[in-house]
């Protein structure tokens, strides 16, 4: 089972994020987390976060450790932090804070190891995540650097988009320089097939980590939210098809 912590202090709402701005919260384990609540991020978004974190671990991606967080109603009721009601609704997704982190900018991109950039590019295409764009004028990159300059990969609440536009993905992804060319297939599938297979083989364990109220409506007793777990699995199976690799 995943780590489960209880909120002890709601510190502030972060300025990070576009559709969902997480809260900085201290848990009863004395760790500080960036937390997305069920009321704002919604069940499908929180499910995407967990699936991405666990699948990314199989690829060796530097995704911060995560936990389920219970936030006592009294803590919300007496908090003066703006928009605190975003944390209501049930268990929240908590991503361990990366201390002294800074956002990745265009100037940092060329310094990130090519193998890691390839892996992030493949991962985003695999999970249907179009939320990592960056250009000279900026963007929503969802990558941070710790104080030692090491990359951390964050924010996957809008992943599993079955309608992700391949052309836009290729045009705007922060690591589009790693896309294959006619003269050099930089993203060789054989380097990753074993990892993708192993990740998908772990699907039952991964999905068992999800709170039932994130999977089904009516507090876990109704129909599945869309995309359903079966639809998400089907999206991930694309790596077995030639067309999946042809886009990279």
Short mmCIF file of C-alpha atoms in Angstrom, two decimals:
data_model
loop_
_atom_site.label_atom_id
_atom_site.label_comp_id
_atom_site.label_asym_id
_atom_site.label_seq_id
_atom_site.Cartn_x
_atom_site.Cartn_y
_atom_site.Cartn_z
CA UNK A 1 0.00 0.00 0.00
CA UNK A 2 1.16 3.59 -0.56
CA UNK A 3 2.29 5.78 2.28
CA UNK A 4 -0.67 7.49 3.92
CA UNK A 5 -0.18 10.65 5.93
CA UNK A 6 -2.45 13.10 7.70
CA UNK A 7 -2.16 16.84 7.17
CA UNK A 8 -1.00 18.81 10.19
CA UNK A 9 -0.44 22.30 8.73
CA UNK A 10 -1.70 23.95 5.55
CA UNK A 11 1.13 26.37 4.83
CA UNK A 12 0.10 28.11 1.61
CA UNK A 13 -1.18 27.64 -1.91
CA UNK A 14 1.56 27.38 -4.49
CA UNK A 15 1.80 29.64 -7.51
CA UNK A 16 2.80 26.59 -9.57
CA UNK A 17 0.35 25.04 -11.96
CA UNK A 18 -2.24 26.36 -14.37
CA UNK A 19 -5.50 24.46 -13.98
CA UNK A 20 -4.60 23.17 -10.51
CA UNK A 21 -2.42 25.03 -8.03
CA UNK A 22 -1.32 22.65 -5.27
CA UNK A 23 -1.01 23.47 -1.59
CA UNK A 24 2.14 23.23 0.47
CA UNK A 25 1.21 21.08 3.46
CA UNK A 26 3.15 19.57 6.34
CA UNK A 27 2.14 16.03 7.22
CA UNK A 28 2.19 14.12 10.47
CA UNK A 29 5.46 12.54 9.29
CA UNK A 30 7.09 16.02 9.47
CA UNK A 31 7.60 16.02 5.70
CA UNK A 32 6.33 18.81 3.45
CA UNK A 33 4.29 17.99 0.36
CA UNK A 34 2.71 19.68 -2.62
CA UNK A 35 -0.89 18.51 -2.38
CA UNK A 36 -3.71 18.39 -4.92
CA UNK A 37 -7.19 18.02 -3.47
CA UNK A 38 -10.03 15.95 -4.82
CA UNK A 39 -12.42 18.91 -4.98
CA UNK A 40 -10.23 20.84 -7.44
CA UNK A 41 -8.04 18.31 -9.26
CA UNK A 42 -10.93 15.81 -9.49
CA UNK A 43 -10.72 12.05 -9.31
CA UNK A 44 -9.44 11.37 -12.86
CA UNK A 45 -6.63 13.89 -12.37
CA UNK A 46 -5.48 12.34 -9.10
CA UNK A 47 -5.64 8.88 -10.65
CA UNK A 48 -3.41 10.12 -13.46
CA UNK A 49 -0.90 11.42 -10.93
CA UNK A 50 -0.57 8.05 -9.20
CA UNK A 51 -0.41 6.02 -12.39
CA UNK A 52 2.23 8.33 -13.87
CA UNK A 53 4.35 8.26 -10.72
CA UNK A 54 4.33 4.47 -10.55
CA UNK A 55 4.82 3.88 -14.27
CA UNK A 56 7.56 6.49 -14.37
CA UNK A 57 9.40 4.66 -11.61
CA UNK A 58 9.68 1.63 -13.89
CA UNK A 59 11.44 3.82 -16.43
CA UNK A 60 13.78 5.20 -13.78
CA UNK A 61 12.38 8.71 -14.04
CA UNK A 62 13.13 11.12 -11.17
CA UNK A 63 9.53 11.62 -10.02
CA UNK A 64 9.28 12.72 -6.35
CA UNK A 65 7.90 10.16 -3.87
CA UNK A 66 4.17 10.43 -3.33
CA UNK A 67 1.61 9.61 -0.65
CA UNK A 68 -2.10 9.69 -0.04
CA UNK A 69 -2.98 12.50 2.33
CA UNK A 70 -5.99 12.75 4.61
CA UNK A 71 -6.86 16.36 5.43
CA UNK A 72 -9.00 16.78 8.57
CA UNK A 73 -12.13 18.85 8.05
CA UNK A 74 -11.28 21.01 11.05
CA UNK A 75 -7.92 21.91 9.53
CA UNK A 76 -9.68 23.14 6.39
CA UNK A 77 -12.47 24.92 8.28
CA UNK A 78 -10.09 27.00 10.38
CA UNK A 79 -7.48 27.70 7.72
CA UNK A 80 -7.05 31.25 6.40
CA UNK A 81 -5.22 30.08 3.27
CA UNK A 82 -7.09 31.21 0.11
CA UNK A 83 -8.97 28.55 -1.87
CA UNK A 84 -8.49 25.98 0.90
CA UNK A 85 -11.82 24.35 0.01
CA UNK A 86 -10.01 22.91 -3.02
CA UNK A 87 -8.69 20.31 -0.56
CA UNK A 88 -12.11 18.93 0.35
CA UNK A 89 -13.78 15.81 -0.98
CA UNK A 90 -11.63 12.92 0.19
CA UNK A 91 -8.02 11.72 0.15
CA UNK A 92 -5.60 13.99 -1.69
CA UNK A 93 -2.50 13.34 -3.79
CA UNK A 94 0.68 14.48 -2.05
CA UNK A 95 4.02 14.85 -3.84
CA UNK A 96 7.07 15.22 -1.61
CA UNK A 97 8.51 18.73 -1.81
CA UNK A 98 11.85 19.11 -3.59
CA UNK A 99 13.81 21.51 -1.39
CA UNK A 100 15.10 24.74 -2.92
CA UNK A 101 13.74 23.80 -6.34
CA UNK A 102 13.78 26.04 -9.38
CA UNK A 103 11.84 25.78 -12.64
CA UNK A 104 13.57 24.48 -15.73
CA UNK A 105 14.08 27.23 -18.30
CA UNK A 106 15.16 27.16 -21.93
CA UNK A 107 18.75 27.77 -20.84
CA UNK A 108 18.77 24.55 -18.78
CA UNK A 109 17.54 22.22 -21.50
CA UNK A 110 20.84 21.64 -23.29
CA UNK A 111 22.54 20.77 -19.99
CA UNK A 112 20.16 17.90 -19.19
CA UNK A 113 21.59 14.49 -20.20
CA UNK A 114 20.30 13.29 -23.57
CA UNK A 115 19.33 9.85 -22.25
CA UNK A 116 17.11 11.43 -19.60
CA UNK A 117 15.52 13.76 -22.13
CA UNK A 118 14.75 10.81 -24.41
CA UNK A 119 13.16 8.95 -21.53
CA UNK A 120 10.93 11.87 -20.52
CA UNK A 121 9.90 12.40 -24.14
CA UNK A 122 8.97 8.75 -24.55
CA UNK A 123 7.17 8.67 -21.21
CA UNK A 124 4.99 11.66 -22.06
CA UNK A 125 4.06 10.21 -25.43
CA UNK A 126 3.30 6.84 -23.82
CA UNK A 127 0.99 8.20 -21.11
CA UNK A 128 -0.65 10.81 -23.35
CA UNK A 129 0.77 13.84 -21.54
CA UNK A 130 0.84 17.04 -23.57
CA UNK A 131 1.59 19.25 -20.59
CA UNK A 132 5.35 19.71 -20.95
CA UNK A 133 5.79 22.37 -23.58
CA UNK A 134 8.52 25.00 -23.67
CA UNK A 135 9.83 27.50 -26.17
CA UNK A 136 12.05 30.59 -26.15
CA UNK A 137 9.08 32.63 -24.89
CA UNK A 138 8.30 30.22 -22.05
CA UNK A 139 5.69 27.53 -21.49
CA UNK A 140 4.34 25.04 -18.97
CA UNK A 141 7.26 22.67 -18.58
CA UNK A 142 6.44 20.84 -15.32
CA UNK A 143 10.09 20.10 -14.66
CA UNK A 144 12.14 21.40 -11.76
CA UNK A 145 15.75 21.29 -10.64
CA UNK A 146 16.87 20.61 -7.09
CA UNK A 147 19.63 22.63 -5.48
CA UNK A 148 22.21 20.29 -7.01
CA UNK A 149 20.85 20.82 -10.51
CA UNK A 150 19.20 17.39 -10.72
CA UNK A 151 15.96 17.10 -12.66
CA UNK A 152 12.61 16.23 -11.07
CA UNK A 153 9.57 15.37 -13.20
CA UNK A 154 6.22 16.59 -11.82
CA UNK A 155 2.53 17.26 -12.55
CA UNK A 156 0.70 14.60 -14.53
CA UNK A 157 -2.93 15.32 -13.69
CA UNK A 158 -3.94 15.85 -17.33
CA UNK A 159 -2.13 12.77 -18.68
CA UNK A 160 -3.92 9.85 -20.36
CA UNK A 161 -5.31 12.08 -23.07
CA UNK A 162 -6.36 9.70 -25.84
CA UNK A 163 -6.82 12.66 -28.20
CA UNK A 164 -3.34 14.10 -27.74
CA UNK A 165 -2.34 15.70 -31.02
CA UNK A 166 0.87 14.12 -32.30
CA UNK A 167 1.90 17.13 -34.37
CA UNK A 168 1.49 19.52 -31.44
CA UNK A 169 3.38 17.13 -29.20
CA UNK A 170 6.30 17.04 -31.62
CA UNK A 171 6.22 20.80 -32.10
CA UNK A 172 6.09 21.94 -28.49
CA UNK A 173 7.53 19.26 -26.19
CA UNK A 174 10.44 20.64 -24.22
CA UNK A 175 12.67 17.75 -25.33
CA UNK A 176 11.63 17.68 -28.97
CA UNK A 177 15.31 17.84 -29.91
CA UNK A 178 15.42 14.13 -29.06
CA UNK A 179 12.89 13.14 -31.73
CA UNK A 180 14.26 10.73 -34.29
CA UNK A 181 15.41 11.90 -37.71
CA UNK A 182 15.86 10.17 -41.05
CA UNK A 183 19.59 9.83 -40.46
CA UNK A 184 19.64 8.92 -36.79
CA UNK A 185 16.95 7.06 -34.88
CA UNK A 186 17.75 8.59 -31.51
CA UNK A 187 14.76 7.07 -29.80
CA UNK A 188 15.48 3.37 -30.43
CA UNK A 189 12.58 1.25 -29.29
CA UNK A 190 14.73 -1.67 -28.21
CA UNK A 191 16.19 0.48 -25.46
CA UNK A 192 12.77 0.82 -23.85
CA UNK A 193 10.57 -2.16 -24.77
CA UNK A 194 11.64 -4.22 -21.77
CA UNK A 195 10.94 -1.35 -19.36
CA UNK A 196 7.54 -0.61 -20.87
CA UNK A 197 6.61 -4.29 -20.74
CA UNK A 198 7.64 -4.53 -17.08
CA UNK A 199 5.70 -1.40 -16.19
CA UNK A 200 2.52 -2.64 -17.81
CA UNK A 201 2.93 -6.05 -16.17
CA UNK A 202 2.73 -4.23 -12.83
CA UNK A 203 -0.66 -2.71 -13.68
CA UNK A 204 -2.70 -4.68 -11.15
CA UNK A 205 -0.45 -3.68 -8.27
CA UNK A 206 -0.37 -0.06 -9.38
CA UNK A 207 -4.13 0.27 -9.72
CA UNK A 208 -4.61 -1.37 -6.31
CA UNK A 209 -2.99 1.73 -4.80
CA UNK A 210 -5.88 3.96 -5.92
CA UNK A 211 -8.57 4.95 -3.42
CA UNK A 212 -11.90 3.60 -4.62
CA UNK A 213 -13.45 7.09 -4.56
CA UNK A 214 -10.92 8.15 -7.21
CA UNK A 215 -11.94 5.28 -9.47
CA UNK A 216 -15.74 5.21 -9.13
CA UNK A 217 -18.42 7.85 -8.75
CA UNK A 218 -20.65 8.17 -5.69
CA UNK A 219 -17.79 7.76 -3.23
CA UNK A 220 -16.58 4.55 -4.82
CA UNK A 221 -19.96 2.86 -5.34
CA UNK A 222 -21.00 4.05 -8.81
CA UNK A 223 -19.72 3.77 -12.36
CA UNK A 224 -16.07 4.32 -13.18
CA UNK A 225 -14.83 7.79 -13.99
CA UNK A 226 -13.60 8.33 -17.53
CA UNK A 227 -11.14 7.50 -18.75
CA UNK A 228 -11.72 4.14 -17.09
CA UNK A 229 -8.81 2.01 -15.95
CA UNK A 230 -9.41 -0.26 -18.94
CA UNK A 231 -9.25 2.73 -21.31
CA UNK A 232 -6.04 3.92 -19.69
CA UNK A 233 -4.52 0.46 -20.06
CA UNK A 234 -5.52 0.39 -23.71
CA UNK A 235 -3.76 3.72 -24.27
CA UNK A 236 -0.58 2.36 -22.71
CA UNK A 237 -0.66 -0.74 -24.91
CA UNK A 238 0.01 1.42 -27.98
CA UNK A 239 3.74 0.88 -27.53
CA UNK A 240 3.23 -2.60 -29.02
CA UNK A 241 2.18 -1.03 -32.32
CA UNK A 242 4.39 0.28 -35.10
CA UNK A 243 2.45 3.55 -35.32
CA UNK A 244 3.38 4.46 -31.74
CA UNK A 245 7.09 4.47 -32.54
CA UNK A 246 6.61 6.05 -35.94
CA UNK A 247 5.50 9.25 -34.22
CA UNK A 248 8.82 9.45 -32.37
#
